[in-house]
PDB file of C-alpha atoms and ligand atoms in Angstrom:
ATOM      1  CA  MET F 972      13.686   9.642  -9.597  1.00  0.00           C
ATOM      2  CA  ASP F 973      12.564   9.045 -13.189  1.00  0.00           C
ATOM      3  CA  GLN F 974      15.238   6.343 -13.383  1.00  0.00           C
ATOM      4  CA  VAL F 975      13.584   4.555 -10.441  1.00  0.00           C
ATOM      5  CA  LEU F 976      10.189   4.629 -12.171  1.00  0.00           C
ATOM      6  CA  ALA F 977      11.832   3.169 -15.267  1.00  0.00           C
ATOM      7  CA  LEU F 978      13.387   0.392 -13.179  1.00  0.00           C
ATOM      8  CA  MET F 979       9.949  -0.438 -11.724  1.00  0.00           C
ATOM      9  CA  ARG F 980       8.449  -0.691 -15.194  1.00  0.00           C
ATOM     10  CA  GLU F 981      11.327  -2.947 -16.253  1.00  0.00           C
ATOM     11  CA  ALA F 982      10.887  -5.102 -13.139  1.00  0.00           C
ATOM     12  CA  ALA F 983       7.188  -5.530 -13.935  1.00  0.00           C
ATOM     13  CA  SER F 984       8.064  -7.437 -17.106  1.00  0.00           C
ATOM     14  CA  ARG F 985       8.543 -10.355 -14.691  1.00  0.00           C
ATOM     15  CA  MET F 986       4.863 -10.199 -13.766  1.00  0.00           C
ATOM     16  CA  THR F 987       3.314 -12.169 -16.627  1.00  0.00           C
ATOM     17  CA  GLY F 988      -0.312 -11.422 -17.421  1.00  0.00           C
ATOM     18  CA  ALA F 989      -1.440 -15.001 -16.787  1.00  0.00           C
ATOM     19  CA  ALA F 990      -2.092 -16.499 -13.381  1.00  0.00           C
ATOM     20  CA  CYS F 991       1.239 -17.284 -11.732  1.00  0.00           C
ATOM     21  CA  PRO F 992       1.555 -20.347  -9.464  1.00  0.00           C
ATOM     22  CA  ALA F 993       2.757 -19.815  -5.926  1.00  0.00           C
ATOM     23  CA  VAL F 994       6.161 -21.273  -5.088  1.00  0.00           C
ATOM     24  CA  SER F 995       5.543 -21.154  -1.350  1.00  0.00           C
ATOM     25  CA  ARG F 996       2.779 -20.369   1.107  1.00  0.00           C
ATOM     26  CA  LYS F 997       3.431 -18.265   4.206  1.00  0.00           C
ATOM     27  CA  GLY F 998      -0.042 -18.939   5.542  1.00  0.00           C
ATOM     28  CA  ARG F 999      -3.689 -19.176   4.395  1.00  0.00           C
ATOM     29  CA  GLY F1000      -4.003 -17.046   1.247  1.00  0.00           C
ATOM     30  CA  ASN F1001      -0.476 -15.664   1.801  1.00  0.00           C
ATOM     31  CA  PHE F1002       1.704 -16.694  -1.148  1.00  0.00           C
ATOM     32  CA  VAL F1003       5.143 -16.093  -2.649  1.00  0.00           C
ATOM     33  CA  THR F1004       5.635 -16.552  -6.400  1.00  0.00           C
ATOM     34  CA  GLN F1005       8.683 -16.722  -8.618  1.00  0.00           C
ATOM     35  CA  ALA F1006       7.646 -13.296  -9.907  1.00  0.00           C
ATOM     36  CA  ASP F1007       7.769 -11.835  -6.356  1.00  0.00           C
ATOM     37  CA  LEU F1008      11.325 -13.118  -6.025  1.00  0.00           C
ATOM     38  CA  ALA F1009      12.348 -12.041  -9.539  1.00  0.00           C
ATOM     39  CA  VAL F1010      10.987  -8.499  -9.090  1.00  0.00           C
ATOM     40  CA  GLN F1011      12.657  -8.208  -5.693  1.00  0.00           C
ATOM     41  CA  GLU F1012      16.049  -9.446  -6.889  1.00  0.00           C
ATOM     42  CA  PHE F1013      16.003  -7.249  -9.988  1.00  0.00           C
ATOM     43  CA  LEU F1014      15.184  -4.105  -8.005  1.00  0.00           C
ATOM     44  CA  ARG F1015      17.558  -4.956  -5.175  1.00  0.00           C
ATOM     45  CA  GLY F1016      20.459  -5.285  -7.638  1.00  0.00           C
ATOM     46  CA  ALA F1017      19.542  -2.239  -9.723  1.00  0.00           C
ATOM     47  CA  LEU F1018      19.003   0.018  -6.701  1.00  0.00           C
ATOM     48  CA  GLN F1019      22.130  -1.108  -4.871  1.00  0.00           C
ATOM     49  CA  GLU F1020      24.162  -0.461  -8.034  1.00  0.00           C
ATOM     50  CA  ARG F1021      22.836   3.114  -8.241  1.00  0.00           C
ATOM     51  CA  PHE F1022      22.500   3.840  -4.495  1.00  0.00           C
ATOM     52  CA  PRO F1023      25.194   1.654  -2.862  1.00  0.00           C
ATOM     53  CA  ASP F1024      24.906   3.266   0.582  1.00  0.00           C
ATOM     54  CA  TYR F1025      21.131   2.798   0.873  1.00  0.00           C
ATOM     55  CA  GLY F1026      19.479  -0.020   2.786  1.00  0.00           C
ATOM     56  CA  PHE F1027      16.903  -2.401   1.293  1.00  0.00           C
ATOM     57  CA  PHE F1028      13.869  -3.562   3.284  1.00  0.00           C
ATOM     58  CA  SER F1029      11.619  -5.911   1.325  1.00  0.00           C
ATOM     59  CA  GLU F1030       8.748  -8.328   1.970  1.00  0.00           C
ATOM     60  CA  GLU F1031      10.295 -11.465   0.556  1.00  0.00           C
ATOM     61  CA  GLN F1032      13.612 -11.454   2.403  1.00  0.00           C
ATOM     62  CA  GLU F1033      14.783 -11.777   5.963  1.00  0.00           C
ATOM     63  CA  ASN F1034      15.717  -8.287   7.000  1.00  0.00           C
ATOM     64  CA  GLN F1035      15.960  -5.732   9.748  1.00  0.00           C
ATOM     65  CA  ALA F1036      16.099  -2.221   8.337  1.00  0.00           C
ATOM     66  CA  ASP F1037      18.667   0.263   9.630  1.00  0.00           C
ATOM     67  CA  PHE F1038      16.678   3.494   9.362  1.00  0.00           C
ATOM     68  CA  SER F1039      19.661   5.598  10.440  1.00  0.00           C
ATOM     69  CA  ARG F1040      20.521   5.656   6.740  1.00  0.00           C
ATOM     70  CA  PRO F1041      18.293   5.931   3.623  1.00  0.00           C
ATOM     71  CA  VAL F1042      16.294   2.739   3.108  1.00  0.00           C
ATOM     72  CA  TRP F1043      14.282   1.457   0.143  1.00  0.00           C
ATOM     73  CA  ILE F1044      11.037  -0.209   1.306  1.00  0.00           C
ATOM     74  CA  LEU F1045       9.696  -2.659  -1.294  1.00  0.00           C
ATOM     75  CA  ASP F1046       6.675  -4.854  -1.773  1.00  0.00           C
ATOM     76  CA  PRO F1047       7.644  -6.661  -4.976  1.00  0.00           C
ATOM     77  CA  ILE F1048       4.052  -7.672  -5.663  1.00  0.00           C
ATOM     78  CA  ASP F1049       1.359  -6.135  -3.485  1.00  0.00           C
ATOM     79  CA  GLY F1050      -1.805  -8.103  -4.062  1.00  0.00           C
ATOM     80  CA  THR F1051      -0.019 -11.433  -4.447  1.00  0.00           C
ATOM     81  CA  ALA F1052      -3.182 -13.500  -3.971  1.00  0.00           C
ATOM     82  CA  ASN F1053      -4.722 -11.553  -6.883  1.00  0.00           C
ATOM     83  CA  PHE F1054      -1.600 -12.216  -8.954  1.00  0.00           C
ATOM     84  CA  VAL F1055      -1.665 -15.984  -8.255  1.00  0.00           C
ATOM     85  CA  ALA F1056      -5.325 -16.061  -9.332  1.00  0.00           C
ATOM     86  CA  GLY F1057      -4.837 -13.958 -12.483  1.00  0.00           C
ATOM     87  CA  TYR F1058      -7.134 -11.264 -11.091  1.00  0.00           C
ATOM     88  CA  GLY F1059      -5.250  -8.354 -12.753  1.00  0.00           C
ATOM     89  CA  HIS F1060      -5.047  -5.981  -9.772  1.00  0.00           C
ATOM     90  CA  SER F1061      -1.563  -6.056  -8.242  1.00  0.00           C
ATOM     91  CA  ALA F1062       1.305  -3.577  -8.013  1.00  0.00           C
ATOM     92  CA  ILE F1063       4.980  -3.050  -7.281  1.00  0.00           C
ATOM     93  CA  SER F1064       5.231  -0.684  -4.298  1.00  0.00           C
ATOM     94  CA  LEU F1065       8.512   1.134  -3.619  1.00  0.00           C
ATOM     95  CA  ALA F1066       9.258   3.869  -1.077  1.00  0.00           C
ATOM     96  CA  LEU F1067      12.424   5.671   0.002  1.00  0.00           C
ATOM     97  CA  TYR F1068      12.615   6.422   3.732  1.00  0.00           C
ATOM     98  CA  GLN F1069      15.262   8.963   4.730  1.00  0.00           C
ATOM     99  CA  GLU F1070      15.821  11.652   7.383  1.00  0.00           C
ATOM    100  CA  GLY F1071      12.781  10.604   9.403  1.00  0.00           C
ATOM    101  CA  ALA F1072      10.158  10.315   6.655  1.00  0.00           C
ATOM    102  CA  VAL F1073       9.240   8.773   3.336  1.00  0.00           C
ATOM    103  CA  SER F1074      10.642  11.179   0.723  1.00  0.00           C
ATOM    104  CA  PHE F1075       9.594   9.264  -2.432  1.00  0.00           C
ATOM    105  CA  GLY F1076       6.910   6.686  -3.166  1.00  0.00           C
ATOM    106  CA  ALA F1077       5.770   4.889  -6.312  1.00  0.00           C
ATOM    107  CA  VAL F1078       3.116   2.219  -6.966  1.00  0.00           C
ATOM    108  CA  TYR F1079       3.013   0.609 -10.410  1.00  0.00           C
ATOM    109  CA  ASN F1080       0.137  -1.544 -11.651  1.00  0.00           C
ATOM    110  CA  PRO F1081       1.324  -3.213 -14.874  1.00  0.00           C
ATOM    111  CA  PHE F1082      -2.165  -4.557 -15.563  1.00  0.00           C
ATOM    112  CA  SER F1083      -3.662  -1.072 -15.861  1.00  0.00           C
ATOM    113  CA  GLY F1084      -0.438   0.627 -16.938  1.00  0.00           C
ATOM    114  CA  GLU F1085      -0.864   3.142 -14.111  1.00  0.00           C
ATOM    115  CA  MET F1086       2.225   4.526 -12.362  1.00  0.00           C
ATOM    116  CA  PHE F1087       1.305   6.448  -9.238  1.00  0.00           C
ATOM    117  CA  HIS F1088       4.132   8.402  -7.628  1.00  0.00           C
ATOM    118  CA  ALA F1089       4.899  11.269  -5.261  1.00  0.00           C
ATOM    119  CA  GLY F1090       7.835  13.215  -3.860  1.00  0.00           C
ATOM    120  CA  ARG F1091       7.466  14.839  -0.437  1.00  0.00           C
ATOM    121  CA  GLY F1092       6.287  18.405  -0.955  1.00  0.00           C
ATOM    122  CA  LYS F1093       6.090  17.881  -4.739  1.00  0.00           C
ATOM    123  CA  GLY F1094       2.555  16.547  -5.223  1.00  0.00           C
ATOM    124  CA  ALA F1095       1.130  13.197  -6.347  1.00  0.00           C
ATOM    125  CA  PHE F1096       0.697  11.955  -9.893  1.00  0.00           C
ATOM    126  CA  CYS F1097      -0.794   9.155 -11.984  1.00  0.00           C
ATOM    127  CA  ASN F1098       1.089   8.658 -15.238  1.00  0.00           C
ATOM    128  CA  GLY F1099       2.426  12.191 -14.806  1.00  0.00           C
ATOM    129  CA  ALA F1100      -0.974  13.858 -14.315  1.00  0.00           C
ATOM    130  CA  PRO F1101      -1.610  15.520 -10.915  1.00  0.00           C
ATOM    131  CA  ILE F1102      -4.097  13.696  -8.668  1.00  0.00           C
ATOM    132  CA  ARG F1103      -6.139  14.971  -5.701  1.00  0.00           C
ATOM    133  CA  ALA F1104      -7.880  13.049  -2.931  1.00  0.00           C
ATOM    134  CA  GLU F1105     -11.211  14.692  -3.715  1.00  0.00           C
ATOM    135  CA  HIS F1106     -13.902  12.043  -4.035  1.00  0.00           C
ATOM    136  CA  GLY F1107     -16.655  14.601  -4.584  1.00  0.00           C
ATOM    137  CA  ALA F1108     -19.220  12.807  -2.444  1.00  0.00           C
ATOM    138  CA  ALA F1109     -20.328  13.107   1.140  1.00  0.00           C
ATOM    139  CA  LEU F1110     -20.149   9.874   3.155  1.00  0.00           C
ATOM    140  CA  PRO F1111     -23.701   8.674   2.374  1.00  0.00           C
ATOM    141  CA  ASP F1112     -22.805   8.548  -1.324  1.00  0.00           C
ATOM    142  CA  ALA F1113     -19.109   7.681  -1.010  1.00  0.00           C
ATOM    143  CA  LEU F1114     -17.245   4.517  -2.080  1.00  0.00           C
ATOM    144  CA  ILE F1115     -15.063   3.203   0.747  1.00  0.00           C
ATOM    145  CA  GLU F1116     -12.323   0.584   0.209  1.00  0.00           C
ATOM    146  CA  LEU F1117     -12.167  -1.792   3.160  1.00  0.00           C
ATOM    147  CA  GLY F1118      -9.102  -4.052   3.480  1.00  0.00           C
ATOM    148  CA  THR F1119     -10.138  -7.384   4.985  1.00  0.00           C
ATOM    149  CA  MET F1120      -6.897  -8.544   6.685  1.00  0.00           C
ATOM    150  CA  PRO F1121      -7.123 -12.001   5.057  1.00  0.00           C
ATOM    151  CA  TYR F1122      -4.008 -13.242   6.885  1.00  0.00           C
ATOM    152  CA  TYR F1123      -5.612 -12.560  10.275  1.00  0.00           C
ATOM    153  CA  LYS F1124      -8.757 -14.705  10.415  1.00  0.00           C
ATOM    154  CA  ASP F1125      -9.114 -13.983  14.153  1.00  0.00           C
ATOM    155  CA  ARG F1126     -10.213 -10.475  13.162  1.00  0.00           C
ATOM    156  CA  ALA F1127     -12.932 -11.597  10.735  1.00  0.00           C
ATOM    157  CA  ALA F1128     -15.801 -10.630  13.077  1.00  0.00           C
ATOM    158  CA  GLU F1129     -14.387  -7.100  13.386  1.00  0.00           C
ATOM    159  CA  VAL F1130     -14.196  -6.854   9.594  1.00  0.00           C
ATOM    160  CA  GLY F1131     -17.810  -8.019   9.451  1.00  0.00           C
ATOM    161  CA  ARG F1132     -18.936  -5.285  11.839  1.00  0.00           C
ATOM    162  CA  LEU F1133     -16.964  -2.648   9.909  1.00  0.00           C
ATOM    163  CA  THR F1134     -18.620  -3.892   6.722  1.00  0.00           C
ATOM    164  CA  GLU F1135     -22.079  -3.542   8.268  1.00  0.00           C
ATOM    165  CA  GLU F1136     -21.465  -0.057   9.684  1.00  0.00           C
ATOM    166  CA  LEU F1137     -19.765   1.240   6.513  1.00  0.00           C
ATOM    167  CA  LEU F1138     -22.550  -0.138   4.301  1.00  0.00           C
ATOM    168  CA  LEU F1139     -25.109   1.663   6.466  1.00  0.00           C
ATOM    169  CA  ALA F1140     -23.156   4.946   6.510  1.00  0.00           C
ATOM    170  CA  ALA F1141     -21.615   5.068   3.008  1.00  0.00           C
ATOM    171  CA  GLY F1142     -22.767   4.571  -0.575  1.00  0.00           C
ATOM    172  CA  ASP F1143     -20.925   1.244  -1.031  1.00  0.00           C
ATOM    173  CA  ILE F1144     -17.784  -0.704  -0.199  1.00  0.00           C
ATOM    174  CA  ARG F1145     -14.949  -1.773  -2.457  1.00  0.00           C
ATOM    175  CA  ARG F1146     -12.161  -4.317  -1.905  1.00  0.00           C
ATOM    176  CA  GLY F1147      -9.436  -4.545  -4.513  1.00  0.00           C
ATOM    177  CA  GLY F1148      -6.951  -6.826  -2.692  1.00  0.00           C
ATOM    178  CA  SER F1149      -3.942  -4.476  -2.874  1.00  0.00           C
ATOM    179  CA  ALA F1150      -3.412  -2.013  -0.052  1.00  0.00           C
ATOM    180  CA  ALA F1151      -0.889  -0.010  -2.087  1.00  0.00           C
ATOM    181  CA  LEU F1152      -3.433   0.481  -4.880  1.00  0.00           C
ATOM    182  CA  ALA F1153      -6.161   1.238  -2.323  1.00  0.00           C
ATOM    183  CA  PHE F1154      -4.125   4.230  -1.107  1.00  0.00           C
ATOM    184  CA  CYS F1155      -3.615   5.338  -4.720  1.00  0.00           C
ATOM    185  CA  TYR F1156      -7.315   5.065  -5.543  1.00  0.00           C
ATOM    186  CA  THR F1157      -8.151   7.306  -2.573  1.00  0.00           C
ATOM    187  CA  ALA F1158      -5.362   9.675  -3.696  1.00  0.00           C
ATOM    188  CA  ALA F1159      -6.967   9.833  -7.139  1.00  0.00           C
ATOM    189  CA  GLY F1160     -10.455  10.478  -5.733  1.00  0.00           C
ATOM    190  CA  ARG F1161     -11.787   7.124  -6.999  1.00  0.00           C
ATOM    191  CA  THR F1162     -12.741   6.235  -3.423  1.00  0.00           C
ATOM    192  CA  GLY F1163     -13.510   8.516  -0.512  1.00  0.00           C
ATOM    193  CA  ALA F1164     -11.397   6.482   1.908  1.00  0.00           C
ATOM    194  CA  MET F1165      -9.390   3.313   2.358  1.00  0.00           C
ATOM    195  CA  LEU F1166      -8.836   1.494   5.649  1.00  0.00           C
ATOM    196  CA  GLU F1167      -7.297  -1.768   6.827  1.00  0.00           C
ATOM    197  CA  GLY F1168      -6.728  -3.085  10.331  1.00  0.00           C
ATOM    198  CA  LEU F1169      -3.120  -4.275   9.962  1.00  0.00           C
ATOM    199  CA  LEU F1170      -0.572  -3.679   7.215  1.00  0.00           C
ATOM    200  CA  GLN F1171       3.189  -4.116   6.996  1.00  0.00           C
ATOM    201  CA  PRO F1172       5.536  -1.213   6.129  1.00  0.00           C
ATOM    202  CA  TRP F1173       6.016  -2.487   2.564  1.00  0.00           C
ATOM    203  CA  ASP F1174       2.238  -2.601   2.012  1.00  0.00           C
ATOM    204  CA  TYR F1175       1.725   1.086   2.781  1.00  0.00           C
ATOM    205  CA  ALA F1176       4.922   3.211   2.909  1.00  0.00           C
ATOM    206  CA  ALA F1177       4.653   4.349  -0.731  1.00  0.00           C
ATOM    207  CA  GLY F1178       0.865   4.618  -0.877  1.00  0.00           C
ATOM    208  CA  LEU F1179       0.806   6.697   2.288  1.00  0.00           C
ATOM    209  CA  LEU F1180       3.033   9.413   0.786  1.00  0.00           C
ATOM    210  CA  ILE F1181       1.051   9.386  -2.470  1.00  0.00           C
ATOM    211  CA  ALA F1182      -2.207   9.844  -0.547  1.00  0.00           C
ATOM    212  CA  GLU F1183      -0.763  12.605   1.668  1.00  0.00           C
ATOM    213  CA  GLU F1184       0.713  14.484  -1.289  1.00  0.00           C
ATOM    214  CA  ALA F1185      -2.695  14.231  -2.989  1.00  0.00           C
ATOM    215  CA  GLY F1186      -4.225  15.999   0.016  1.00  0.00           C
ATOM    216  CA  ALA F1187      -5.715  13.014   1.849  1.00  0.00           C
ATOM    217  CA  GLU F1188      -5.930  12.990   5.626  1.00  0.00           C
ATOM    218  CA  THR F1189      -4.204   9.925   7.077  1.00  0.00           C
ATOM    219  CA  GLY F1190      -3.684   8.214  10.412  1.00  0.00           C
ATOM    220  CA  ASP F1191      -3.849   5.016  12.399  1.00  0.00           C
ATOM    221  CA  TRP F1192      -7.132   3.818  13.948  1.00  0.00           C
ATOM    222  CA  ALA F1193      -6.591   6.054  16.959  1.00  0.00           C
ATOM    223  CA  GLY F1194      -6.199   9.018  14.611  1.00  0.00           C
ATOM    224  CA  ARG F1195      -2.453   9.285  15.286  1.00  0.00           C
ATOM    225  CA  PRO F1196       0.142   9.990  12.565  1.00  0.00           C
ATOM    226  CA  LEU F1197       1.434   6.840  10.850  1.00  0.00           C
ATOM    227  CA  ASP F1198       5.055   5.679  11.135  1.00  0.00           C
ATOM    228  CA  PRO F1199       5.684   3.636   7.948  1.00  0.00           C
ATOM    229  CA  ARG F1200       8.646   1.897   9.572  1.00  0.00           C
ATOM    230  CA  LYS F1201       6.156  -0.147  11.603  1.00  0.00           C
ATOM    231  CA  PRO F1202       3.131  -2.417  11.032  1.00  0.00           C
ATOM    232  CA  SER F1203      -0.078  -0.482  11.667  1.00  0.00           C
ATOM    233  CA  ALA F1204      -3.797  -0.120  11.140  1.00  0.00           C
ATOM    234  CA  VAL F1205      -4.323   2.554   8.497  1.00  0.00           C
ATOM    235  CA  LEU F1206      -6.907   5.066   7.304  1.00  0.00           C
ATOM    236  CA  ALA F1207      -6.564   7.496   4.416  1.00  0.00           C
ATOM    237  CA  ALA F1208      -9.482   9.645   3.311  1.00  0.00           C
ATOM    238  CA  ASP F1209     -10.765  12.706   1.526  1.00  0.00           C
ATOM    239  CA  LYS F1210     -10.459  15.347   4.278  1.00  0.00           C
ATOM    240  CA  ARG F1211     -14.201  15.941   4.166  1.00  0.00           C
ATOM    241  CA  ILE F1212     -15.055  12.466   5.448  1.00  0.00           C
ATOM    242  CA  PHE F1213     -11.952  11.381   7.432  1.00  0.00           C
ATOM    243  CA  ALA F1214     -13.454  12.185  10.840  1.00  0.00           C
ATOM    244  CA  GLU F1215     -16.714  10.369  10.063  1.00  0.00           C
ATOM    245  CA  VAL F1216     -14.936   7.195   8.930  1.00  0.00           C
ATOM    246  CA  LEU F1217     -12.586   7.326  11.937  1.00  0.00           C
ATOM    247  CA  ALA F1218     -15.615   7.613  14.235  1.00  0.00           C
ATOM    248  CA  ILE F1219     -17.085   4.413  12.714  1.00  0.00           C
ATOM    249  CA  ILE F1220     -13.790   2.579  13.278  1.00  0.00           C
ATOM    250  CA  GLN F1221     -13.607   3.737  16.888  1.00  0.00           C
ATOM    251  CA  LYS F1222     -17.244   2.775  17.529  1.00  0.00           C
ATOM    252  CA  ILE F1223     -16.476  -0.797  16.403  1.00  0.00           C
ATOM    253  CA  ARG F1224     -13.218  -0.928  18.378  1.00  0.00           C
ATOM    254  CA  LYS F1225     -15.081  -0.103  21.605  1.00  0.00           C
ATOM    255  CA  GLU F1226     -17.590  -2.934  21.234  1.00  0.00           C
TER     256      GLU F1226
HETATM  257  C1  LIP T1407      -1.637  -7.620   0.921  1.00  0.00           C
HETATM  258  C2  LIP T1407      -2.303  -6.276   0.923  1.00  0.00           C
HETATM  259  C3  LIP T1407      -3.798  -6.460   1.186  1.00  0.00           C
HETATM  260  C4  LIP T1407      -3.965  -7.019   2.551  1.00  0.00           C
HETATM  261  C5  LIP T1407      -3.223  -8.326   2.700  1.00  0.00           C
HETATM  262  C6  LIP T1407      -1.759  -8.228   2.276  1.00  0.00           C
HETATM  263  P1  LIP T1407       0.517  -8.735  -0.161  1.00  0.00           P
HETATM  264  O1  LIP T1407      -0.293  -7.505   0.560  1.00  0.00           O
HETATM  265  O2  LIP T1407      -2.096  -5.580  -0.254  1.00  0.00           O
HETATM  266  O3  LIP T1407      -4.517  -5.244   1.120  1.00  0.00           O
HETATM  267  O4  LIP T1407      -5.322  -7.215   2.808  1.00  0.00           O
HETATM  268  O5  LIP T1407      -3.279  -8.673   4.067  1.00  0.00           O
HETATM  269  O6  LIP T1407      -1.064  -7.413   3.202  1.00  0.00           O
HETATM  270  O7  LIP T1407       0.638  -9.809   0.890  1.00  0.00           O
HETATM  271  O8  LIP T1407      -0.266  -9.184  -1.323  1.00  0.00           O
HETATM  272  O9  LIP T1407       1.846  -8.140  -0.516  1.00  0.00           O
END
């Protein structure tokens, strides 16, 4: 899969460092840029040339994935709102789903130069160095990344209550604006947990494998295993605090 990582780095050359204007708007704060489309088309062509029998399921195209065969799952730019604003925290997220699970995942942030990747059963890495989901802090001192579901304003009050409860229980909250990178930061031990109330398969398929291979505990907001073929609420955490964070989520959900 080194060739796939190289293709992702090459695709990222289409993500200029400056703020990039949106070419269309799917909703409030939900943009598509020329770079999204350029990254997607480059990777679609390069992957189909090398893996002609594999499917391609990507954010910026109309598609229904046929998971009876291997399928690439791509978010060409995760953290698009950040990218439009020149915020410098966005990533290409690519996963390979085959034989009932994600077998490979990679998340590349060209702004930091960090390539996170994992193979199922082969560990998780950042720029080739092994990473572990060991934050080293109990919940009262932990950093927790809370995704705010900006495309779903009807859930703002719930996000507010989660913010309040997490601030009371944890050391502090973080919000980077890229779900894929949030999974990777938990995988690298930079945060104790990441959670978000609704993500699409392309937002989390790669990051989920990277977090799991780094030893994180993962699940939906009922604590069930995640199926990255479907939209879902997500939680990934250092095993030592997973249950405590899940309990906070479930307390809010019962209100
Ligand atoms: C985004 C995620 C972010 C989430 C947004 C959106 P996009 O992906 O990375 O964490 O809060 O709702 O899903 O739209 O930038 O590819």
